[in-house]
Coordinates of C-alpha atoms in Angstrom, one line a residue:
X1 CA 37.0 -56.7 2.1
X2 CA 39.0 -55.5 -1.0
X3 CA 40.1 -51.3 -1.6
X4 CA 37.6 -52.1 -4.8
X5 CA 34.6 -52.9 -2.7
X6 CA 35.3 -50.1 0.1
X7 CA 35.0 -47.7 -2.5
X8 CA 32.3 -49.0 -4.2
X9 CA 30.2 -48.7 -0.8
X10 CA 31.1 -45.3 -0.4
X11 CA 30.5 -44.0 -3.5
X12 CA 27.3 -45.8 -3.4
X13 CA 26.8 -43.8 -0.4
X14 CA 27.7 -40.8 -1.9
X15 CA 25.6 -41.2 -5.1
X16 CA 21.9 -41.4 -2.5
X17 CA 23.5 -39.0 -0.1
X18 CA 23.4 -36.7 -3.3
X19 CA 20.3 -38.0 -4.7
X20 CA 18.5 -37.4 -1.1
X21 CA 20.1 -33.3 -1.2
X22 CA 18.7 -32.9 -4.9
X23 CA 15.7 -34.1 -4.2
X24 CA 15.4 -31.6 -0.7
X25 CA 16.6 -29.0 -2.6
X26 CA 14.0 -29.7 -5.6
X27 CA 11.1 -29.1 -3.1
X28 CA 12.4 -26.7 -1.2
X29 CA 12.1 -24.4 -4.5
X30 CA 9.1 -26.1 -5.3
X31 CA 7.4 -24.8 -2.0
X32 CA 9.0 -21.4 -2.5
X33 CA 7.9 -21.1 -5.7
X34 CA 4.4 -22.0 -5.4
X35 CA 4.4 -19.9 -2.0
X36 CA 5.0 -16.9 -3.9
X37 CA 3.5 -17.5 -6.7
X38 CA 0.3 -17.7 -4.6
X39 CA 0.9 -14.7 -2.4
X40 CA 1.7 -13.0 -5.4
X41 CA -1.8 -13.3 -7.3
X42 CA -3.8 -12.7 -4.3
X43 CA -2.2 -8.8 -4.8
X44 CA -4.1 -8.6 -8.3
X45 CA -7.3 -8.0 -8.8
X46 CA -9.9 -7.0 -11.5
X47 CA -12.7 -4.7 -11.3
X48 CA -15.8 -5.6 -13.1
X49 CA -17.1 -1.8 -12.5
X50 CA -14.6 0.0 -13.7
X51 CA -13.5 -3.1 -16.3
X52 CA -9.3 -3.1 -14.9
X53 CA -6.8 -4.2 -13.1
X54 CA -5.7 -2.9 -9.8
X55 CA -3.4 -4.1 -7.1
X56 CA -3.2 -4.6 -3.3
X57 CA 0.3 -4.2 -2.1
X58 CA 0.6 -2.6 1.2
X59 CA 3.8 -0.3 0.8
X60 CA 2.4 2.8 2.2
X61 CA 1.2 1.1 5.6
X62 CA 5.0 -0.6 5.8
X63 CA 7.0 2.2 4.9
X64 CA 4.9 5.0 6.9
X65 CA 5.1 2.6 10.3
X66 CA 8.7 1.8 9.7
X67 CA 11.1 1.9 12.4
X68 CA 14.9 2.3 13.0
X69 CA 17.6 3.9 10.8
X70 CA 15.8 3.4 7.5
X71 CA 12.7 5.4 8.6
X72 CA 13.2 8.7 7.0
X73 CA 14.2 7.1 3.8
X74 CA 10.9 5.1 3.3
X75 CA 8.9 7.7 4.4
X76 CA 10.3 10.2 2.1
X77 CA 9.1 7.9 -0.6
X78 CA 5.4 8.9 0.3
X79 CA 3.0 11.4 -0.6
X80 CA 1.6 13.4 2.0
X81 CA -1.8 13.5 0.9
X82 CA -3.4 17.1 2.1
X83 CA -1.2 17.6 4.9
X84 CA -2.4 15.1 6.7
X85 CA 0.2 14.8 9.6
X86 CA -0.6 18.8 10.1
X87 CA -4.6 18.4 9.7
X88 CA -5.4 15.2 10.4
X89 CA -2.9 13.7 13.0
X90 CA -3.8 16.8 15.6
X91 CA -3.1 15.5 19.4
X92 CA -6.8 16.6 21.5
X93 CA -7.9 15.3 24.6
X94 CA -11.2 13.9 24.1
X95 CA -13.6 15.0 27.2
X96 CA -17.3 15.7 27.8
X97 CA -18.5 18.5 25.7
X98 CA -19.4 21.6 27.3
X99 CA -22.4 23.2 27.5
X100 CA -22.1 26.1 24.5
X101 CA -19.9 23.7 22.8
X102 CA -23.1 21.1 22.6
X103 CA -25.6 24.2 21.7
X104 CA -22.8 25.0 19.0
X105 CA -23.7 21.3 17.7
X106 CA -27.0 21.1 17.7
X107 CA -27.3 25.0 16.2
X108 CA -25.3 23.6 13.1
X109 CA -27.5 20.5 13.1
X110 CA -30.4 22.4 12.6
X111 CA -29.1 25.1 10.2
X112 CA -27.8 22.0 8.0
X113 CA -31.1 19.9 8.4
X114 CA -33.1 23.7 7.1
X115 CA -30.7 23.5 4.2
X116 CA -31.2 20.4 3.1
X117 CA -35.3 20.9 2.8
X118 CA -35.2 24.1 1.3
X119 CA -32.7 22.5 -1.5
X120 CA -35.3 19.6 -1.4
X121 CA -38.3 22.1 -1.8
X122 CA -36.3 24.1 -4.8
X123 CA -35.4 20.9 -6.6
X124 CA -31.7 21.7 -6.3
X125 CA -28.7 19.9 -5.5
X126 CA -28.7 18.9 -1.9
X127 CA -25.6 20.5 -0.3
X128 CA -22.5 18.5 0.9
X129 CA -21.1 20.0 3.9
X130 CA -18.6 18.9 6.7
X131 CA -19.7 19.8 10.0
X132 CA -18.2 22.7 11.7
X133 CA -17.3 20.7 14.7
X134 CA -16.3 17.7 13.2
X135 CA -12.2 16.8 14.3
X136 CA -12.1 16.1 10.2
X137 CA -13.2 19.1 9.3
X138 CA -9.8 21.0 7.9
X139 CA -8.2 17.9 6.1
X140 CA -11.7 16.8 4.7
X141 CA -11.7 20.5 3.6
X142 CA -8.7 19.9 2.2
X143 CA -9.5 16.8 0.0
X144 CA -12.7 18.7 -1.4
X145 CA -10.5 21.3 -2.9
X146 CA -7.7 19.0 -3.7
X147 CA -10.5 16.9 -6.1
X148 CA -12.5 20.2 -7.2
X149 CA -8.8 21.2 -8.5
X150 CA -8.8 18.4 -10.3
X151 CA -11.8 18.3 -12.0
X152 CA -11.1 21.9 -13.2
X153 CA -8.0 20.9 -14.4
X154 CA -9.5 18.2 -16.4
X155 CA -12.5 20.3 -17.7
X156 CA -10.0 22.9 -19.1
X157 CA -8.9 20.4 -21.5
X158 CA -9.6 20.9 -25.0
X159 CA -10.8 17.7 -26.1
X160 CA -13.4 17.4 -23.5
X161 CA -16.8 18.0 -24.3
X162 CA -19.6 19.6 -22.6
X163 CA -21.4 16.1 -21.8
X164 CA -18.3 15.1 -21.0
X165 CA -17.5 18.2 -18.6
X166 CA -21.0 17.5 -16.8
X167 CA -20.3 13.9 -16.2
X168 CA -17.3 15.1 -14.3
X169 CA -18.9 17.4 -12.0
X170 CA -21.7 14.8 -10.9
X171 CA -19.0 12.2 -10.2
X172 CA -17.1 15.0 -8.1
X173 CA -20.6 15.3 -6.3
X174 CA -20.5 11.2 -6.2
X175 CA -17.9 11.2 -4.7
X176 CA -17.8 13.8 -2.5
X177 CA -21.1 12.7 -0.7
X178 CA -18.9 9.3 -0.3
X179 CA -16.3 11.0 1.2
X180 CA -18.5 13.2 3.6
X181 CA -20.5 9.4 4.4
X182 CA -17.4 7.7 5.5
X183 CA -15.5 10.5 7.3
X184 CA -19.0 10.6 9.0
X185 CA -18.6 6.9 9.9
X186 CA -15.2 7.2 11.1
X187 CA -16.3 10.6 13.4
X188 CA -15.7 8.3 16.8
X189 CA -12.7 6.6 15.4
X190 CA -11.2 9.6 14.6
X191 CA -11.6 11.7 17.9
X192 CA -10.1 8.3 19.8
X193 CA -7.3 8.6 17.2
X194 CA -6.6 12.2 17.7
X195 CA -7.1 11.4 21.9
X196 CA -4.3 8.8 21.5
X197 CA -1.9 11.2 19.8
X198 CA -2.4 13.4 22.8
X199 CA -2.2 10.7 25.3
X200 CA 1.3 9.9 23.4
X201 CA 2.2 13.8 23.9
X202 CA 1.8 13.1 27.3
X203 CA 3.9 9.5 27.4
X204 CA 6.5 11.9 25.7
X205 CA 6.7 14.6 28.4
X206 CA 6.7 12.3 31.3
X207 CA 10.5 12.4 32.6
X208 CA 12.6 9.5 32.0
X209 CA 10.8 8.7 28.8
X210 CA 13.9 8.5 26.9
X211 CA 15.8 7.0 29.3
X212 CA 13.6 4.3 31.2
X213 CA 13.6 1.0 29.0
X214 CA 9.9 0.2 29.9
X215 CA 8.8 3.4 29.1
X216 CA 10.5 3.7 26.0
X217 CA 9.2 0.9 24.5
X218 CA 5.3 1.6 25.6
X219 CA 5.9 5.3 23.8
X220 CA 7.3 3.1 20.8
X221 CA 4.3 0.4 20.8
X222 CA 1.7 3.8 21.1
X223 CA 3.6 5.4 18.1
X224 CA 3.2 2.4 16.2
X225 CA -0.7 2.0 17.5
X226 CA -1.3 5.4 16.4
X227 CA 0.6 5.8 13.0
X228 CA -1.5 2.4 12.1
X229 CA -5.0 4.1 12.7
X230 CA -3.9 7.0 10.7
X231 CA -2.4 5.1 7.6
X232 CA -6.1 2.9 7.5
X233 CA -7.6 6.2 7.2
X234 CA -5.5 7.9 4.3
X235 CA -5.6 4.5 2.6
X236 CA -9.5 4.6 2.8
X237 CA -9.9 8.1 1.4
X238 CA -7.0 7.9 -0.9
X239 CA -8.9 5.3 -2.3
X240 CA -12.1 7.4 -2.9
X241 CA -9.7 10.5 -4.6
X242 CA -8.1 7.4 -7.0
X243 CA -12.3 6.4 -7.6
X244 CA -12.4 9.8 -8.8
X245 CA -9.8 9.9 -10.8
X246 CA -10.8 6.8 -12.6
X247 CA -14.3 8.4 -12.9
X248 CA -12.5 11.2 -14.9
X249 CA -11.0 8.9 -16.8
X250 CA -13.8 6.9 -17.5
X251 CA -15.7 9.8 -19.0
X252 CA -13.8 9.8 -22.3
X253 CA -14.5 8.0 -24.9
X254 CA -12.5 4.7 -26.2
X255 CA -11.2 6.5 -29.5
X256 CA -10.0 9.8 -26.7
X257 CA -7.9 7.2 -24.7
X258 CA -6.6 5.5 -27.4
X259 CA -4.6 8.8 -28.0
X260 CA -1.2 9.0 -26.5
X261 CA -1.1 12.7 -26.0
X262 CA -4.3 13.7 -24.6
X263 CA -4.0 10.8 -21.7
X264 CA -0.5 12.3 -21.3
X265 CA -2.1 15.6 -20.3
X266 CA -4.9 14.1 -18.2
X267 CA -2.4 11.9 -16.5
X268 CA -0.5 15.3 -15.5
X269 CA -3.6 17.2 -14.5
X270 CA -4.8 14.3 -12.2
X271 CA -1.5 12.1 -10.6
X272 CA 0.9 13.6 -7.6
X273 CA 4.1 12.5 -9.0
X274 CA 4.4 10.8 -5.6
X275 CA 1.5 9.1 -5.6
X276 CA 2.6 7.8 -9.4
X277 CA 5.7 6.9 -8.3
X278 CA 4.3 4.4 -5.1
X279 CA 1.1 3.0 -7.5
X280 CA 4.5 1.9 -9.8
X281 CA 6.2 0.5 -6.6
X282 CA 2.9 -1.6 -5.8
X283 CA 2.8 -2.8 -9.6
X284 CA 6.4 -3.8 -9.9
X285 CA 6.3 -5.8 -6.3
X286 CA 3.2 -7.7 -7.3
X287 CA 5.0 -8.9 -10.8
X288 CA 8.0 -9.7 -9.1
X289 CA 6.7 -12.0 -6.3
X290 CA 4.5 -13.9 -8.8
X291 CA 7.0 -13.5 -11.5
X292 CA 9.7 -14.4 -9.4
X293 CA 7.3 -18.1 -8.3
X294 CA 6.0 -19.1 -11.6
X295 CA 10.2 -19.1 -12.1
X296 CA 10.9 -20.9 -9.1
X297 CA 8.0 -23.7 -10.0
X298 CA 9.1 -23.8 -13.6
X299 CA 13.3 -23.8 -12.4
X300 CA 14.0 -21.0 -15.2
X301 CA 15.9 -18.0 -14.5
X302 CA 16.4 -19.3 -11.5
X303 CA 19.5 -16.9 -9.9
X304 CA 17.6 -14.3 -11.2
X305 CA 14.2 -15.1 -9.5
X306 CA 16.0 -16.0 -6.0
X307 CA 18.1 -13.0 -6.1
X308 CA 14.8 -10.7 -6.7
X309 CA 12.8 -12.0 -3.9
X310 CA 15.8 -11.6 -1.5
X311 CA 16.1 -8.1 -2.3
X312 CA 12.3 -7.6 -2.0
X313 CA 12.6 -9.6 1.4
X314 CA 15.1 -7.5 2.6
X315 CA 13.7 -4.0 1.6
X316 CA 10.9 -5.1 4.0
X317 CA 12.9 -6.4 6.9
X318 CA 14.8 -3.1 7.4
X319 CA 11.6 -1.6 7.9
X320 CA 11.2 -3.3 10.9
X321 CA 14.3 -4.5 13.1
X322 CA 13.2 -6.0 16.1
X323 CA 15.9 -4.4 18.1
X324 CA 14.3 -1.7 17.5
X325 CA 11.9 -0.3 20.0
X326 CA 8.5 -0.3 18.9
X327 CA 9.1 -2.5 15.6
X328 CA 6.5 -4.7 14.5
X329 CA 7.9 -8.2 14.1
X330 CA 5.0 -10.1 13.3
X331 CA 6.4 -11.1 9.8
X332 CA 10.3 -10.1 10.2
X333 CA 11.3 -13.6 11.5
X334 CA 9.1 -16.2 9.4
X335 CA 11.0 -13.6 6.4
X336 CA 14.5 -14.4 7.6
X337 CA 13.6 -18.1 7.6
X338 CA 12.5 -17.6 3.9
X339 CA 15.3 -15.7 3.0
X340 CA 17.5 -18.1 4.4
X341 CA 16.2 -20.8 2.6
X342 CA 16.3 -18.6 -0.4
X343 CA 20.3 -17.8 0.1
X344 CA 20.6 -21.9 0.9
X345 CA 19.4 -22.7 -2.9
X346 CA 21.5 -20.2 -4.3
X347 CA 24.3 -21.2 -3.1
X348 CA 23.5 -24.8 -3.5
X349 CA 24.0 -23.5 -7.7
X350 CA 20.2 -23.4 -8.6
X351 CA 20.9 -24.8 -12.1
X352 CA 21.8 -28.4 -11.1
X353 CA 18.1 -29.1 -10.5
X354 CA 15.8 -30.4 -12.4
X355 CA 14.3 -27.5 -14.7
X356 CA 14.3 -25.7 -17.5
X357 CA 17.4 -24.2 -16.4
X358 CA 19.0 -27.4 -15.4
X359 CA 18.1 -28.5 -19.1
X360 CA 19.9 -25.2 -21.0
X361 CA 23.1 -26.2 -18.7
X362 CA 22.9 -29.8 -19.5
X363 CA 23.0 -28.9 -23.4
X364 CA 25.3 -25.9 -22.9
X365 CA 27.6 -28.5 -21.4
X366 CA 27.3 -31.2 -23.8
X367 CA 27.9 -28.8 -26.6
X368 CA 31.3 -27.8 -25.0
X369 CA 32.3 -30.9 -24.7
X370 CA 31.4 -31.9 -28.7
X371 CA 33.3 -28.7 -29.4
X372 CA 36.4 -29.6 -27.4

C-alpha cells in the first residue's frame, strides 16, 4: 500500500470520526436545549382571574432548607415574613389536653358561636377571629395587622376614591376569612409541626449529638423535615397576603395604573423590599432557563446561554452538598451530570455546530479571508 493511500484512509477516518462527534455534540445541545426550554415554561403561568402573569420558581423553599457553608448567605436573601421563626416555628410537646385547658376550648367555642348569631341577627359583619388556643394564634395575629397596615396605607392615598377605598376593606375581609379557613385547616399540621421542633430540641440536648455520626445526621435529616413543613406553610399564606395585594391593585382603574407615579407609591406602600427583591429572583430564573433553551435549540448565543445555565446550576448545588449532613440530594447529582454535559459543549467551542451561530462564524470567516 502506497504513503498516498495510508493517508487517505486515515483522513477518511478522521473526517466520520469528526462527523460522528458533531453530530453527538449537535444533540447533546439539542436535548439540553429543549430540556430547559421545557422546564422553563412549566414555571410561567397566567391567571385568568386576575388577567397576569405569575411564576412558580421555588427559591424560598431551596434557599431557607439550604445546607453547609453557603447557608447564611441564602437565607439572608429572604424575608422573614411576621417573624415567623419567633411565632410560628415555637418547639411544644403535643400531649392530651387537660381538663381546664379543654373547658378553656369549648368556653371560647361557645362565646365565638354567640358572636356569630348575634352579628347574624343584627345584619352585621360576621366577625373573623383566631381562636385563643389555636398554636397559630400570634403569627396569624401578626399577618392580620401586617395586611390591615397595608390597606391603610393604600387608602391614605390621594388618588383613591371612596368606592375605591370600600372595595379594599371587603377584599381585606376576603381575604382574611381565607386566611383564618386555611390556618384552620392546617390546625393538626401545625401542632405536629411545632411537636417535631421540640422533639428536635430534645435530639439536640441528648449528649453526643455533635459528636456521634449517626446522630448527627438524624438531627440534620429532622432539621431538614421540619424547616420543609414550615416553608409550605409561609409559601401558602404568603401567597394569600400577595392575593391581597393584587386585590389592591386591582381596585384602580386602567387610566390610575397607567400612571407611573401613583403605582410607584402603591408599590412602596404594599411590597417588603425583600419580598421585591426574591419575586425579581423568581422572574429572572424562569427567563433565563427558557431563554437560555430556546438558545440552545436555535444554536445562537450559544456561550452565552451555556455559561447562564451553569451559573444557575451551580447557585443551586451549593445549597445542598451532599457531604453535608442533612443535605437534600435528590437533584444535586442528576445537576452535575447536566452541568457536565454543559461544560463538555463549551469547551467543544459551541460555534462549530450547526446553528445560527455556527452561520455568523462561517460568514465572519469568509469575510476575513476576502479581506486578506
Amino acid at each position: 500500500m502506497s504513503d498516498n493511500q495510508s493517508t487517505g484512509g486515515v483522513t477518511g477516518a478522521s473526517a466520520s470520526s469528526l462527523w460522528k462527534f458533531t453530530l453527538a455534540l449537535l444533540l447533546l445541545r439539542l436535548c439540553i436545549g429543549w430540556h430547559f426550554f421545557s422546564e422553563g415554561t412549566k414555571k410561567f403561568s397566567y391567571d385568568e382571574g386576575q388577567k397576569e402573569w405569575s411564576v412558580n420558581v421555588p427559591t424560598e423553599r431551596l434557599f431557607r432548607s439550604a445546607t453547609g457553608p453557603f447557608a447564611n448567605f441564602f437565607k439572608n436573601q429572604l424575608p422573614g415574613f411576621y417573624d415567623w421563626e419567633n411565632l410560628l416555628a415555637v418547639p411544644k410537646e403535643s400531649k392530651p389536653l387537660t381538663a381546664e385547658e379543654l373547658a378553656a376550648r369549648v368556653e371560647w367555642d361557645q362565646g365565638y358561636a354567640k358572636r356569630l348569631a348575634a352579628a347574624k341577627k343584627e345584619q352585621q359583619p360576621e366577625p373573623i377571629e383566631l381562636p385563643e388556643y389555636a398554636p397559630y394564634k400570634a403569627w396569624g395575629d401578626a399577618i392580620v395587622e401586617g395586611m390591615r397596615e397595608k390597606l391603610d396605607r393604600f387608602s391614605k392615598l390621594s388618588d383613591v376614591s371612596d368606592e375605591q377605598d370600600a372595595a379594599a376593606a371587603d377584599h381585606f375581609v376576603a381575604r382574611h376569612r381565607q386566611l383564618a379557613d386555611f390556618l384552620g385547616e392546617e390546625f393538626e399540621a401545625i401542632e405536629e409541626y411545632q411537636h417535631e421542633l421540640w422533639r428536635l430540641e430534645n435530639l439536640e440536648e441528648q449528649g453526643g449529638a455533635t459528636d456521634i455520626p449517626f446522630r448527627v445526621e438524624r438531627v440534620a435529616a429532622k432539621k431538614s423535615e421540619a424547616a420543609g413543613l414550615g416553608v409550605r406553610l409561609v409559601t401558602e399564606v404568603r401567597g394569600i397576603e400577595r392575593g391581597f395585594e393584587n386585590d389592591l391593585r386591582n381596585t384602580l382603574t386602567a387610566k390610575q395604573r397607567k400612571r407611573s407615579t401613583l403605582m410607584a407609591k402603591v408599590e412602596d406602600r404594599l411590597t417588603d423590599p425583600k419580598a421585591a427583591k426574591l419575586e425579581q429572583m423568581n422572574w429572572t430564573v424562569a427567563y433565563v432557563i427558557t431563554g437560555a433553551g430556546v438558545c440552545l435549540l436555535l444554536g445562537f448565543f450559544t456561550k452565552v446561554a451555556i455559561v447562564s445555565v451553569m451559573i444557575f446550576l451551580l447557585s443551586v448545588m451549593v445549597t445542598q452538598l451532599p457531604w453535608v449532613a442533612g443535605a437534600d440530594t435528590t437533584f444535586f447529582f442528576y445537576q452535575l451530570v447536566e452541568f457536565m454535559a454543559l461544560l463538555v459543549l463549551l469547551v467543544s467551542g459551541p460555534w462549530r455546530l450547526p446553528g445560527i451561530d455556527g452561520w455568523l462564524h462561517g460568514m465572519r470567516s469568509e469575510r476575513i479571508e476576502a479581506e486578506g
